[in-house]
């Protein structure tokens, strides 16, 4: 079945450094790839997303890259700050459906040390 | 809009009891999803609805789980009877038909003892 693998499971960086989280997906029909940030006691919140017709997207300190041929995508956070500490999930759409139905990676716990 | 609203936020119940989780999606969102989050399995899609109709319930773990959406503004996830292995955080999410972003509620932390 469809699957999304996410690495690393934990990541610790110093404030100001960059953080990179990588995901691979199995369904070549997937065309939507969001990233969610989950803070303690809260639900996941979308921080950035990318569609299959785009190779890269940037929003301030956050960027996402997509390689459809290799079926992998990555989240890049530059100039990390302590408030970036959270669990980050990548996800891929089930096929090309536009329903919001997603397969999630296992999550990466990011710790930014001041 | 207040976002997706779930209740209760926390639920502790004894094994064998019936548990009902509630969700109010964002107004105008035609899709509603129920997810379960555990350390072992991460975020799993249990079931989703389109225009109040269940579309895919293949993620529902057992017959003890059931979900309904009687109208566009309300959905329930019921577990009867509950078991300790059902302990998890249950999230409800909704999305608009013209957008793919899924908005999540705050979740219900269920503990079955």
mmCIF file of C-alpha atoms in Angstrom, chain A:
data_model
loop_
_atom_site.group_PDB
_atom_site.id
_atom_site.type_symbol
_atom_site.label_atom_id
_atom_site.label_comp_id
_atom_site.label_asym_id
_atom_site.label_seq_id
_atom_site.Cartn_x
_atom_site.Cartn_y
_atom_site.Cartn_z
ATOM 1 C CA UNK A 1 0.000 0.000 0.000
ATOM 2 C CA UNK A 2 0.879 3.667 -0.046
ATOM 3 C CA UNK A 3 3.623 4.652 2.353
ATOM 4 C CA UNK A 4 5.564 7.733 3.456
ATOM 5 C CA UNK A 5 8.935 7.361 5.159
ATOM 6 C CA UNK A 6 10.347 10.265 7.155
ATOM 7 C CA UNK A 7 13.878 10.805 8.508
ATOM 8 C CA UNK A 8 15.318 11.548 10.946
ATOM 9 C CA UNK A 9 12.971 10.710 13.804
ATOM 10 C CA UNK A 10 14.741 13.214 16.049
ATOM 11 C CA UNK A 11 16.856 16.230 15.207
ATOM 12 C CA UNK A 12 18.705 18.561 17.539
ATOM 13 C CA UNK A 13 20.292 21.786 16.280
ATOM 14 C CA UNK A 14 21.723 24.950 17.742
ATOM 15 C CA UNK A 15 19.754 28.131 17.411
ATOM 16 C CA UNK A 16 20.621 29.803 14.122
ATOM 17 C CA UNK A 17 21.595 26.581 12.384
ATOM 18 C CA UNK A 18 19.596 24.976 9.581
ATOM 19 C CA UNK A 19 17.436 21.879 9.895
ATOM 20 C CA UNK A 20 16.542 19.465 7.116
ATOM 21 C CA UNK A 21 13.899 16.737 7.238
ATOM 22 C CA UNK A 22 13.492 14.266 4.397
ATOM 23 C CA UNK A 23 10.583 12.137 3.216
ATOM 24 C CA UNK A 24 10.040 9.550 0.514
ATOM 25 C CA UNK A 25 6.691 8.364 -0.801
ATOM 26 C CA UNK A 26 5.608 5.288 -2.697
ATOM 27 C CA UNK A 27 2.564 6.339 -4.738
ATOM 28 C CA UNK A 28 3.721 7.916 -7.985
ATOM 29 C CA UNK A 29 0.223 9.385 -8.429
ATOM 30 C CA UNK A 30 0.534 11.562 -5.323
ATOM 31 C CA UNK A 31 0.477 15.223 -6.324
ATOM 32 C CA UNK A 32 0.211 17.176 -3.094
ATOM 33 C CA UNK A 33 2.809 17.253 -0.300
ATOM 34 C CA UNK A 34 2.108 19.257 2.840
ATOM 35 C CA UNK A 35 4.205 19.697 5.951
ATOM 36 C CA UNK A 36 2.589 20.005 9.346
ATOM 37 C CA UNK A 37 3.989 21.278 12.636
ATOM 38 C CA UNK A 38 2.569 19.881 15.851
ATOM 39 C CA UNK A 39 3.219 21.553 19.162
ATOM 40 C CA UNK A 40 2.630 19.812 22.459
ATOM 41 C CA UNK A 41 -1.039 19.311 23.198
ATOM 42 C CA UNK A 42 -2.180 20.736 19.883
ATOM 43 C CA UNK A 43 -3.300 19.429 16.542
ATOM 44 C CA UNK A 44 -1.050 19.457 13.465
ATOM 45 C CA UNK A 45 -0.922 22.795 11.684
ATOM 46 C CA UNK A 46 0.021 23.277 8.048
ATOM 47 C CA UNK A 47 3.220 25.287 7.617
ATOM 48 C CA UNK A 48 3.965 24.845 3.930
ATOM 49 C CA UNK A 49 2.903 22.653 1.035
ATOM 50 C CA UNK A 50 3.989 21.911 -2.496
ATOM 51 C CA UNK A 51 2.278 20.473 -5.526
ATOM 52 C CA UNK A 52 3.793 18.146 -8.072
ATOM 53 C CA UNK A 53 4.096 20.773 -10.789
ATOM 54 C CA UNK A 54 6.582 22.750 -8.673
ATOM 55 C CA UNK A 55 10.096 21.764 -7.648
ATOM 56 C CA UNK A 56 10.646 24.217 -4.827
ATOM 57 C CA UNK A 57 8.668 26.607 -2.671
ATOM 58 C CA UNK A 58 9.847 29.060 -0.053
ATOM 59 C CA UNK A 59 8.114 30.999 2.703
ATOM 60 C CA UNK A 60 10.467 33.134 4.772
ATOM 61 C CA UNK A 61 12.698 30.738 6.718
ATOM 62 C CA UNK A 62 10.946 27.609 5.475
ATOM 63 C CA UNK A 63 11.423 25.935 2.116
ATOM 64 C CA UNK A 64 10.315 22.653 0.609
ATOM 65 C CA UNK A 65 11.835 20.837 -2.357
ATOM 66 C CA UNK A 66 10.283 18.040 -4.381
ATOM 67 C CA UNK A 67 11.907 15.487 -6.657
ATOM 68 C CA UNK A 68 9.095 13.602 -8.382
ATOM 69 C CA UNK A 69 11.424 11.297 -10.247
ATOM 70 C CA UNK A 70 13.013 10.064 -7.049
ATOM 71 C CA UNK A 71 9.749 10.413 -5.106
ATOM 72 C CA UNK A 72 11.221 12.370 -2.279
ATOM 73 C CA UNK A 73 10.681 15.786 -0.741
ATOM 74 C CA UNK A 74 12.395 17.753 1.972
ATOM 75 C CA UNK A 75 11.719 20.513 4.466
ATOM 76 C CA UNK A 76 14.425 23.096 5.097
ATOM 77 C CA UNK A 77 14.309 25.492 8.028
ATOM 78 C CA UNK A 78 16.989 28.164 8.113
ATOM 79 C CA UNK A 79 18.053 30.348 11.033
ATOM 80 C CA UNK A 80 16.245 28.090 13.470
ATOM 81 C CA UNK A 81 14.736 29.566 16.614
ATOM 82 C CA UNK A 82 13.682 27.902 19.885
ATOM 83 C CA UNK A 83 10.030 28.333 18.908
ATOM 84 C CA UNK A 84 10.668 26.058 15.927
ATOM 85 C CA UNK A 85 10.956 23.174 18.402
ATOM 86 C CA UNK A 86 8.056 20.814 17.692
ATOM 87 C CA UNK A 87 7.165 17.611 15.875
ATOM 88 C CA UNK A 88 7.087 17.950 12.097
ATOM 89 C CA UNK A 89 5.113 15.640 9.814
ATOM 90 C CA UNK A 90 5.364 15.272 6.092
ATOM 91 C CA UNK A 91 2.426 13.901 4.154
ATOM 92 C CA UNK A 92 1.453 12.890 0.651
ATOM 93 C CA UNK A 93 -1.950 12.842 -0.976
ATOM 94 C CA UNK A 94 -3.595 9.541 -1.741
ATOM 95 C CA UNK A 95 -3.105 9.473 -5.473
ATOM 96 C CA UNK A 96 -4.161 12.579 -7.297
ATOM 97 C CA UNK A 97 -7.364 13.050 -5.325
ATOM 98 C CA UNK A 98 -8.161 16.545 -4.202
ATOM 99 C CA UNK A 99 -9.974 15.497 -1.064
ATOM 100 C CA UNK A 100 -7.359 16.265 1.510
ATOM 101 C CA UNK A 101 -6.903 12.545 2.219
ATOM 102 C CA UNK A 102 -3.296 12.213 3.313
ATOM 103 C CA UNK A 103 -0.712 9.614 4.250
ATOM 104 C CA UNK A 104 1.572 10.876 7.000
ATOM 105 C CA UNK A 105 5.197 10.183 7.782
ATOM 106 C CA UNK A 106 6.135 9.076 11.277
ATOM 107 C CA UNK A 107 7.214 12.537 12.382
ATOM 108 C CA UNK A 108 10.457 14.277 13.316
ATOM 109 C CA UNK A 109 10.969 15.782 16.744
ATOM 110 C CA UNK A 110 13.013 18.938 16.256
ATOM 111 C CA UNK A 111 14.770 20.475 19.205
ATOM 112 C CA UNK A 112 16.390 23.884 18.786
ATOM 113 C CA UNK A 113 18.839 24.610 21.573
ATOM 114 C CA UNK A 114 19.216 28.273 22.561
#
